[in-house]
């Protein structure tokens, strides 16, 4: 019988769960079911012609390089996770960076020059805010911060020299949303680029490319890594913007994710959709319980039925994630610190997105609040929701929060 030649499956067209397991992995090097790590800095050539052809290769960043040259620019392991990221984000191209901040700073620098103006959401990730407010002015780039819930406030903040609208939706700590479609439409008309920090959703819960946002950036330290054992970041955008970014920020700032970290991300991406579903289920249960407690003033959680921006949430996102914050009636920091230390499962620490539950009390002052307030942010890990609730209950008993 003649051999039947089947076409290669189109993994990109399949659902994220299927795509994450197989896209870019058809090669099966030496039959290995898991792709090898290309742990090398450079690539060698047998002939001068091959070397020159690789150097002259007009690289299309949406397809893996046929021959890599140097791992600051390309590496097969870096390319593989970038392909998966692009498919997950519904974007043409994806690339991993050495940290979320490396991805964010590269994106901001790609969209600004001396004399540019940026409009940015006030409750964005702290170091992003500081980068725009304190660091970029030394290159002549100024930023206006906005609450961002009302797109009109963003439009009004734009000036003739605005070159970037930088969003974070849901934003950090209190999870404000921005109307991605309306903002992208306005920005396209004004020829302003748009970027979003998509870390909360990490491409599983929200695909900004579908709303015509130019760049989706994420920390990959959180859900992409998923095990609190690596630091990484990601950018997804069009071919044109990625080619520009690789040639400039990729080349000059030079912060690609290393091959071993890429391979760890590859491993973790296989279970991302499962982990996110579980984190959300647990966060919903714990947040609903916290909301009913007499010591709780307010819960900030995207997944609650009374989330104020529920209509926008349902339009842009497929669901909530594992993070939420609450405002305790108790505003004495010493007592909140005692509460945090009395917790036995939730550990005191920054970051989130791993297997373990985390708690951090923080003083927060968004621009539309009259005064600073103490909030407690909880990341709900992969432990059982009932054990997490019991942990909070016992910690409240030990330290006696004001009701
Ligand atoms: C952690 C975080 C970042 C920064 O990512 P790193 O990988 O730590 O550099 C950016 N944005 C958000 C929303 C984050 O939570």
GROMACS .gro file of C-alpha atoms and ligand atoms in nm:
model
  418
    1UNK     CA    1   0.000   0.000   0.000
    2UNK     CA    2   0.141   0.344  -0.086
    3UNK     CA    3   0.226   0.561   0.214
    4UNK     CA    4  -0.048   0.807   0.298
    5UNK     CA    5   0.094   1.157   0.331
    6UNK     CA    6  -0.111   1.361   0.571
    7UNK     CA    7  -0.085   1.740   0.581
    8UNK     CA    8   0.073   1.887   0.895
    9UNK     CA    9  -0.193   1.975   1.152
   10UNK     CA   10  -0.264   2.348   1.180
   11UNK     CA   11  -0.208   2.379   1.554
   12UNK     CA   12  -0.254   2.754   1.544
   13UNK     CA   13  -0.613   2.713   1.431
   14UNK     CA   14  -0.694   2.483   1.723
   15UNK     CA   15  -0.811   2.573   2.072
   16UNK     CA   16  -0.547   2.708   2.312
   17UNK     CA   17  -0.536   2.385   2.517
   18UNK     CA   18  -0.443   2.180   2.209
   19UNK     CA   19  -0.217   2.444   2.057
   20UNK     CA   20  -0.013   2.481   2.378
   21UNK     CA   21   0.079   2.111   2.374
   22UNK     CA   22   0.190   2.081   2.012
   23UNK     CA   23   0.252   2.403   1.817
   24UNK     CA   24   0.611   2.423   1.693
   25UNK     CA   25   0.694   2.074   1.820
   26UNK     CA   26   0.642   1.865   1.504
   27UNK     CA   27   1.018   1.806   1.460
   28UNK     CA   28   1.061   1.553   1.743
   29UNK     CA   29   1.442   1.575   1.739
   30UNK     CA   30   1.579   1.215   1.769
   31UNK     CA   31   1.223   1.111   1.855
   32UNK     CA   32   1.222   1.311   2.178
   33UNK     CA   33   0.865   1.397   2.279
   34UNK     CA   34   0.987   1.717   2.448
   35UNK     CA   35   1.194   1.965   2.243
   36UNK     CA   36   1.559   1.992   2.348
   37UNK     CA   37   1.708   2.305   2.502
   38UNK     CA   38   1.940   2.482   2.260
   39UNK     CA   39   2.175   2.597   2.536
   40UNK     CA   40   2.424   2.776   2.313
   41UNK     CA   41   2.527   3.134   2.246
   42UNK     CA   42   2.624   3.099   1.878
   43UNK     CA   43   2.570   2.880   1.572
   44UNK     CA   44   2.844   2.761   1.333
   45UNK     CA   45   2.839   2.711   0.956
   46UNK     CA   46   3.010   2.461   0.725
   47UNK     CA   47   3.050   2.702   0.436
   48UNK     CA   48   3.097   3.070   0.380
   49UNK     CA   49   2.788   3.065   0.151
   50UNK     CA   50   2.563   2.928   0.428
   51UNK     CA   51   2.702   3.183   0.672
   52UNK     CA   52   2.644   3.471   0.431
   53UNK     CA   53   2.294   3.347   0.345
   54UNK     CA   54   2.205   3.338   0.717
   55UNK     CA   55   2.343   3.690   0.767
   56UNK     CA   56   2.147   3.821   0.469
   57UNK     CA   57   1.828   3.633   0.552
   58UNK     CA   58   1.546   3.887   0.551
   59UNK     CA   59   1.404   3.773   0.877
   60UNK     CA   60   1.027   3.752   0.911
   61UNK     CA   61   0.974   3.748   1.288
   62UNK     CA   62   0.647   3.554   1.250
   63UNK     CA   63   0.830   3.239   1.136
   64UNK     CA   64   1.124   3.074   1.318
   65UNK     CA   65   1.463   3.158   1.166
   66UNK     CA   66   1.578   2.871   0.942
   67UNK     CA   67   1.935   2.929   1.062
   68UNK     CA   68   2.008   3.114   1.385
   69UNK     CA   69   2.333   3.309   1.421
   70UNK     CA   70   2.364   3.440   1.776
   71UNK     CA   71   2.136   3.385   2.077
   72UNK     CA   72   2.095   3.751   2.166
   73UNK     CA   73   1.886   3.778   1.850
   74UNK     CA   74   1.755   3.425   1.781
   75UNK     CA   75   1.765   3.084   1.935
   76UNK     CA   76   1.543   2.785   1.847
   77UNK     CA   77   1.416   2.750   2.205
   78UNK     CA   78   1.339   3.125   2.222
   79UNK     CA   79   1.167   3.105   1.882
   80UNK     CA   80   0.955   2.807   1.986
   81UNK     CA   81   0.804   2.973   2.294
   82UNK     CA   82   0.761   3.295   2.096
   83UNK     CA   83   0.551   3.103   1.839
   84UNK     CA   84   0.329   2.961   2.109
   85UNK     CA   85   0.291   3.302   2.271
   86UNK     CA   86   0.187   3.460   1.938
   87UNK     CA   87  -0.077   3.193   1.880
   88UNK     CA   88  -0.209   3.228   2.235
   89UNK     CA   89  -0.231   3.607   2.205
   90UNK     CA   90  -0.385   3.589   1.857
   91UNK     CA   91  -0.100   3.813   1.737
   92UNK     CA   92   0.140   3.772   1.443
   93UNK     CA   93   0.455   3.759   1.657
   94UNK     CA   94   0.565   3.690   2.012
   95UNK     CA   95   0.897   3.717   2.190
   96UNK     CA   96   1.013   3.645   2.544
   97UNK     CA   97   1.240   3.883   2.732
   98UNK     CA   98   1.462   3.846   3.040
   99UNK     CA   99   1.190   3.995   3.266
  100UNK     CA  100   0.853   4.164   3.250
  101UNK     CA  101   1.026   4.499   3.302
  102UNK     CA  102   1.265   4.424   3.012
  103UNK     CA  103   0.959   4.367   2.790
  104UNK     CA  104   0.786   4.682   2.920
  105UNK     CA  105   1.089   4.912   2.891
  106UNK     CA  106   1.164   4.783   2.539
  107UNK     CA  107   0.803   4.850   2.436
  108UNK     CA  108   0.795   5.201   2.583
  109UNK     CA  109   1.128   5.286   2.418
  110UNK     CA  110   1.005   5.149   2.084
  111UNK     CA  111   0.711   5.391   2.097
  112UNK     CA  112   0.882   5.710   2.214
  113UNK     CA  113   1.160   5.949   2.121
  114UNK     CA  114   1.287   6.273   2.274
  115UNK     CA  115   0.989   6.512   2.291
  116UNK     CA  116   0.724   6.235   2.302
  117UNK     CA  117   0.433   6.226   2.543
  118UNK     CA  118   0.279   5.914   2.698
  119UNK     CA  119  -0.065   5.867   2.856
  120UNK     CA  120  -0.057   5.594   3.120
  121UNK     CA  121  -0.299   5.437   3.369
  122UNK     CA  122  -0.231   5.557   3.724
  123UNK     CA  123  -0.278   5.216   3.890
  124UNK     CA  124  -0.032   5.036   3.662
  125UNK     CA  125   0.246   4.817   3.805
  126UNK     CA  126   0.462   5.031   4.041
  127UNK     CA  127   0.799   4.998   3.862
  128UNK     CA  128   0.631   5.076   3.526
  129UNK     CA  129   0.488   5.394   3.677
  130UNK     CA  130   0.828   5.490   3.820
  131UNK     CA  131   1.000   5.412   3.487
  132UNK     CA  132   0.767   5.653   3.304
  133UNK     CA  133   0.754   5.918   3.576
  134UNK     CA  134   1.115   5.923   3.699
  135UNK     CA  135   1.338   5.758   3.437
  136UNK     CA  136   1.204   5.843   3.091
  137UNK     CA  137   1.215   6.223   3.148
  138UNK     CA  138   1.594   6.199   3.117
  139UNK     CA  139   1.535   6.112   2.749
  140UNK     CA  140   1.283   6.396   2.714
  141UNK     CA  141   0.973   6.173   2.741
  142UNK     CA  142   0.689   6.301   2.962
  143UNK     CA  143   0.390   6.108   3.094
  144UNK     CA  144   0.038   6.206   3.200
  145UNK     CA  145  -0.130   5.962   3.438
  146UNK     CA  146  -0.505   5.900   3.420
  147UNK     CA  147  -0.756   5.688   3.616
  148UNK     CA  148  -0.849   5.534   3.282
  149UNK     CA  149  -1.195   5.387   3.352
  150UNK     CA  150  -1.356   5.646   3.124
  151UNK     CA  151  -1.199   5.645   2.774
  152UNK     CA  152  -1.284   6.014   2.736
  153UNK     CA  153  -1.039   6.098   3.015
  154UNK     CA  154  -0.768   5.922   2.812
  155UNK     CA  155  -0.863   6.101   2.488
  156UNK     CA  156  -0.859   6.438   2.667
  157UNK     CA  157  -0.513   6.369   2.809
  158UNK     CA  158  -0.363   6.316   2.461
  159UNK     CA  159  -0.157   6.598   2.309
  160UNK     CA  160  -0.022   6.653   1.956
  161UNK     CA  161   0.306   6.484   2.065
  162UNK     CA  162   0.142   6.181   2.233
  163UNK     CA  163   0.302   5.872   2.079
  164UNK     CA  164   0.188   5.601   2.323
  165UNK     CA  165  -0.119   5.516   2.530
  166UNK     CA  166  -0.008   5.264   2.791
  167UNK     CA  167  -0.283   5.057   2.954
  168UNK     CA  168  -0.301   4.794   3.223
  169UNK     CA  169  -0.636   4.619   3.233
  170UNK     CA  170  -0.712   4.486   3.487
  171UNK     CA  171  -0.465   4.718   3.660
  172UNK     CA  172  -0.257   4.635   3.966
  173UNK     CA  173  -0.394   4.616   4.325
  174UNK     CA  174  -0.749   4.750   4.261
  175UNK     CA  175  -0.809   4.603   3.913
  176UNK     CA  176  -0.948   4.891   3.709
  177UNK     CA  177  -1.044   4.806   3.349
  178UNK     CA  178  -1.004   5.019   3.038
  179UNK     CA  179  -1.220   4.997   2.725
  180UNK     CA  180  -0.965   4.842   2.487
  181UNK     CA  181  -1.175   4.866   2.168
  182UNK     CA  182  -1.272   5.232   2.213
  183UNK     CA  183  -0.917   5.336   2.304
  184UNK     CA  184  -0.757   5.145   2.015
  185UNK     CA  185  -1.003   5.301   1.768
  186UNK     CA  186  -0.927   5.654   1.889
  187UNK     CA  187  -0.551   5.589   1.889
  188UNK     CA  188  -0.551   5.447   1.534
  189UNK     CA  189  -0.723   5.763   1.409
  190UNK     CA  190  -0.465   5.980   1.585
  191UNK     CA  191  -0.171   5.756   1.483
  192UNK     CA  192  -0.085   5.693   1.847
  193UNK     CA  193   0.047   5.348   1.942
  194UNK     CA  194  -0.125   5.147   2.217
  195UNK     CA  195   0.028   4.900   2.461
  196UNK     CA  196  -0.128   4.702   2.742
  197UNK     CA  197   0.023   4.521   3.038
  198UNK     CA  198  -0.178   4.199   3.004
  199UNK     CA  199  -0.012   4.019   3.298
  200UNK     CA  200  -0.333   3.968   3.498
  201UNK     CA  201  -0.482   3.772   3.206
  202UNK     CA  202  -0.157   3.641   3.051
  203UNK     CA  203  -0.324   3.579   2.710
  204UNK     CA  204  -0.550   3.309   2.855
  205UNK     CA  205  -0.826   3.541   2.982
  206UNK     CA  206  -0.786   3.831   2.737
  207UNK     CA  207  -0.639   3.875   2.388
  208UNK     CA  208  -0.574   4.248   2.334
  209UNK     CA  209  -0.490   4.194   1.963
  210UNK     CA  210  -0.859   4.116   1.908
  211UNK     CA  211  -0.934   4.475   2.013
  212UNK     CA  212  -0.658   4.616   1.786
  213UNK     CA  213  -0.421   4.704   2.072
  214UNK     CA  214  -0.072   4.724   1.917
  215UNK     CA  215   0.142   4.561   2.187
  216UNK     CA  216   0.044   4.311   2.457
  217UNK     CA  217   0.318   4.287   2.720
  218UNK     CA  218   0.321   4.057   3.023
  219UNK     CA  219   0.541   3.949   3.301
  220UNK     CA  220   0.605   3.580   3.231
  221UNK     CA  221   0.739   3.541   3.585
  222UNK     CA  222   0.379   3.500   3.700
  223UNK     CA  223   0.134   3.268   3.515
  224UNK     CA  224   0.363   3.175   3.221
  225UNK     CA  225   0.631   3.053   3.463
  226UNK     CA  226   0.371   2.938   3.710
  227UNK     CA  227   0.607   2.772   3.958
  228UNK     CA  228   0.790   3.070   4.114
  229UNK     CA  229   1.121   2.946   3.974
  230UNK     CA  230   1.203   3.191   3.693
  231UNK     CA  231   1.190   3.559   3.588
  232UNK     CA  232   1.072   3.640   3.233
  233UNK     CA  233   0.859   3.876   3.023
  234UNK     CA  234   0.675   3.871   2.691
  235UNK     CA  235   0.570   4.096   2.404
  236UNK     CA  236   0.315   4.012   2.133
  237UNK     CA  237   0.253   4.243   1.836
  238UNK     CA  238   0.240   4.261   1.455
  239UNK     CA  239   0.521   4.147   1.223
  240UNK     CA  240   0.609   4.502   1.139
  241UNK     CA  241   0.634   4.620   1.501
  242UNK     CA  242   0.823   4.308   1.609
  243UNK     CA  243   1.080   4.343   1.327
  244UNK     CA  244   1.136   4.702   1.440
  245UNK     CA  245   1.165   4.600   1.806
  246UNK     CA  246   1.410   4.315   1.741
  247UNK     CA  247   1.630   4.538   1.525
  248UNK     CA  248   1.635   4.815   1.785
  249UNK     CA  249   1.553   4.724   2.147
  250UNK     CA  250   1.630   4.353   2.087
  251UNK     CA  251   1.972   4.438   1.946
  252UNK     CA  252   2.070   4.735   2.162
  253UNK     CA  253   1.909   4.665   2.501
  254UNK     CA  254   1.972   4.294   2.439
  255UNK     CA  255   1.752   4.118   2.692
  256UNK     CA  256   1.620   3.797   2.530
  257UNK     CA  257   1.508   3.520   2.763
  258UNK     CA  258   1.783   3.259   2.796
  259UNK     CA  259   1.730   2.910   2.647
  260UNK     CA  260   1.689   2.727   2.978
  261UNK     CA  261   1.430   2.977   3.104
  262UNK     CA  262   1.250   2.948   2.769
  263UNK     CA  263   1.236   2.574   2.814
  264UNK     CA  264   1.092   2.613   3.165
  265UNK     CA  265   0.828   2.848   3.021
  266UNK     CA  266   0.754   2.588   2.749
  267UNK     CA  267   0.693   2.325   3.018
  268UNK     CA  268   0.471   2.555   3.225
  269UNK     CA  269   0.264   2.683   2.932
  270UNK     CA  270   0.130   2.329   2.885
  271UNK     CA  271  -0.072   2.361   3.207
  272UNK     CA  272  -0.144   2.734   3.204
  273UNK     CA  273  -0.512   2.708   3.112
  274UNK     CA  274  -0.570   2.447   3.385
  275UNK     CA  275  -0.387   2.648   3.650
  276UNK     CA  276  -0.570   2.970   3.565
  277UNK     CA  277  -0.908   2.798   3.586
  278UNK     CA  278  -0.820   2.667   3.931
  279UNK     CA  279  -0.674   2.997   4.056
  280UNK     CA  280  -0.995   3.174   3.946
  281UNK     CA  281  -1.227   2.920   4.109
  282UNK     CA  282  -1.036   2.948   4.437
  283UNK     CA  283  -1.009   3.329   4.427
  284UNK     CA  284  -1.385   3.357   4.360
  285UNK     CA  285  -1.466   3.139   4.658
  286UNK     CA  286  -1.222   3.308   4.898
  287UNK     CA  287  -1.319   3.662   4.781
  288UNK     CA  288  -1.692   3.591   4.824
  289UNK     CA  289  -1.623   3.471   5.179
  290UNK     CA  290  -1.398   3.769   5.267
  291UNK     CA  291  -1.667   4.010   5.142
  292UNK     CA  292  -1.913   3.878   5.404
  293UNK     CA  293  -1.677   3.919   5.702
  294UNK     CA  294  -1.745   4.197   5.954
  295UNK     CA  295  -1.378   4.313   5.942
  296UNK     CA  296  -1.390   4.370   5.565
  297UNK     CA  297  -1.470   4.715   5.425
  298UNK     CA  298  -1.449   4.630   5.055
  299UNK     CA  299  -1.327   4.355   4.820
  300UNK     CA  300  -1.160   4.440   4.487
  301UNK     CA  301  -1.206   4.133   4.270
  302UNK     CA  302  -1.277   4.108   3.898
  303UNK     CA  303  -1.473   3.784   3.954
  304UNK     CA  304  -1.741   3.914   4.194
  305UNK     CA  305  -2.097   3.956   4.065
  306UNK     CA  306  -2.100   4.317   4.188
  307UNK     CA  307  -1.769   4.410   4.019
  308UNK     CA  308  -1.851   4.766   3.905
  309UNK     CA  309  -1.713   4.724   3.551
  310UNK     CA  310  -1.880   4.387   3.497
  311UNK     CA  311  -2.012   4.474   3.150
  312UNK     CA  312  -1.666   4.565   3.021
  313UNK     CA  313  -1.521   4.258   3.194
  314UNK     CA  314  -1.764   4.029   3.014
  315UNK     CA  315  -1.692   4.201   2.682
  316UNK     CA  316  -1.311   4.183   2.703
  317UNK     CA  317  -1.225   3.891   2.928
  318UNK     CA  318  -1.320   3.526   2.947
  319UNK     CA  319  -1.300   3.528   3.328
  320UNK     CA  320  -1.116   3.645   3.639
  321UNK     CA  321  -0.774   3.535   3.768
  322UNK     CA  322  -0.632   3.439   4.106
  323UNK     CA  323  -0.555   3.783   4.250
  324UNK     CA  324  -0.776   4.004   4.464
  325UNK     CA  325  -0.739   4.272   4.731
  326UNK     CA  326  -0.952   4.379   5.023
  327UNK     CA  327  -0.970   4.694   5.231
  328UNK     CA  328  -0.986   4.596   5.597
  329UNK     CA  329  -1.176   4.818   5.841
  330UNK     CA  330  -0.861   4.791   6.052
  331UNK     CA  331  -0.618   5.057   5.923
  332UNK     CA  332  -0.350   5.019   6.191
  333UNK     CA  333  -0.046   4.887   5.999
  334UNK     CA  334   0.095   4.709   6.306
  335UNK     CA  335  -0.221   4.500   6.338
  336UNK     CA  336  -0.231   4.424   5.965
  337UNK     CA  337   0.130   4.313   5.983
  338UNK     CA  338   0.038   4.088   6.276
  339UNK     CA  339  -0.249   3.944   6.066
  340UNK     CA  340  -0.012   3.873   5.777
  341UNK     CA  341   0.233   3.698   6.008
  342UNK     CA  342  -0.043   3.490   6.169
  343UNK     CA  343  -0.132   3.336   5.832
  344UNK     CA  344   0.009   2.988   5.791
  345UNK     CA  345  -0.067   2.900   5.427
  346UNK     CA  346  -0.059   3.247   5.267
  347UNK     CA  347   0.307   3.350   5.280
  348UNK     CA  348   0.432   3.707   5.304
  349UNK     CA  349   0.586   3.796   4.968
  350UNK     CA  350   0.562   4.001   4.649
  351UNK     CA  351   0.485   3.857   4.305
  352UNK     CA  352   0.208   3.604   4.228
  353UNK     CA  353   0.112   3.347   3.965
  354UNK     CA  354   0.290   3.049   4.118
  355UNK     CA  355   0.164   2.741   4.302
  356UNK     CA  356   0.169   2.909   4.643
  357UNK     CA  357  -0.072   3.155   4.802
  358UNK     CA  358   0.072   3.492   4.897
  359UNK     CA  359  -0.038   3.787   5.107
  360UNK     CA  360   0.097   4.140   5.110
  361UNK     CA  361  -0.042   4.439   5.299
  362UNK     CA  362   0.028   4.767   5.121
  363UNK     CA  363  -0.051   5.134   5.149
  364UNK     CA  364  -0.212   5.251   4.829
  365UNK     CA  365  -0.305   5.594   4.697
  366UNK     CA  366  -0.471   5.604   4.353
  367UNK     CA  367  -0.506   5.957   4.212
  368UNK     CA  368  -0.885   5.962   4.253
  369UNK     CA  369  -0.883   5.866   4.623
  370UNK     CA  370  -0.877   6.153   4.875
  371UNK     CA  371  -0.628   5.972   5.098
  372UNK     CA  372  -0.399   5.671   5.123
  373UNK     CA  373  -0.548   5.347   5.251
  374UNK     CA  374  -0.413   5.015   5.369
  375UNK     CA  375  -0.514   4.724   5.148
  376UNK     CA  376  -0.431   4.356   5.168
  377UNK     CA  377  -0.358   4.178   4.839
  378UNK     CA  378  -0.407   3.802   4.829
  379UNK     CA  379  -0.282   3.573   4.556
  380UNK     CA  380  -0.472   3.246   4.567
  381UNK     CA  381  -0.247   2.955   4.475
  382UNK     CA  382  -0.323   2.592   4.405
  383UNK     CA  383  -0.406   2.492   4.764
  384UNK     CA  384  -0.769   2.404   4.849
  385UNK     CA  385  -1.000   2.706   4.886
  386UNK     CA  386  -1.145   2.575   5.216
  387UNK     CA  387  -0.798   2.548   5.370
  388UNK     CA  388  -0.723   2.906   5.259
  389UNK     CA  389  -1.047   3.036   5.413
  390UNK     CA  390  -0.972   2.849   5.738
  391UNK     CA  391  -0.624   3.005   5.736
  392UNK     CA  392  -0.763   3.359   5.713
  393UNK     CA  393  -1.023   3.281   5.979
  394UNK     CA  394  -0.762   3.161   6.229
  395UNK     CA  395  -0.530   3.456   6.157
  396UNK     CA  396  -0.814   3.703   6.220
  397UNK     CA  397  -0.886   3.530   6.553
  398UNK     CA  398  -0.519   3.544   6.656
  399UNK     CA  399  -0.470   3.914   6.582
  400UNK     CA  400  -0.823   4.052   6.629
  401UNK     CA  401  -0.900   4.279   6.332
  402UNK     CA  402  -1.134   4.573   6.401
  403UNK     CA  403  -1.493   4.517   6.285
  404LIG     C1  404   0.535   4.143   3.820
  404LIG     C2  405   0.471   4.236   3.725
  404LIG     C3  406   0.546   4.300   3.625
  404LIG     C4  407   0.697   4.291   3.616
  404LIG     O1  408   0.742   4.168   3.575
  404LIG     P1  409   0.888   4.113   3.612
  404LIG     O2  410   0.890   3.982   3.544
  404LIG     O3  411   0.895   4.106   3.761
  404LIG     O4  412   0.987   4.210   3.559
  404LIG     C5  413   0.479   4.380   3.534
  404LIG     N1  414   0.346   4.398   3.540
  404LIG     C6  415   0.271   4.339   3.636
  404LIG     C7  416   0.124   4.365   3.639
  404LIG     C8  417   0.331   4.257   3.733
  404LIG     O5  418   0.256   4.203   3.828
   0.00000   0.00000   0.00000
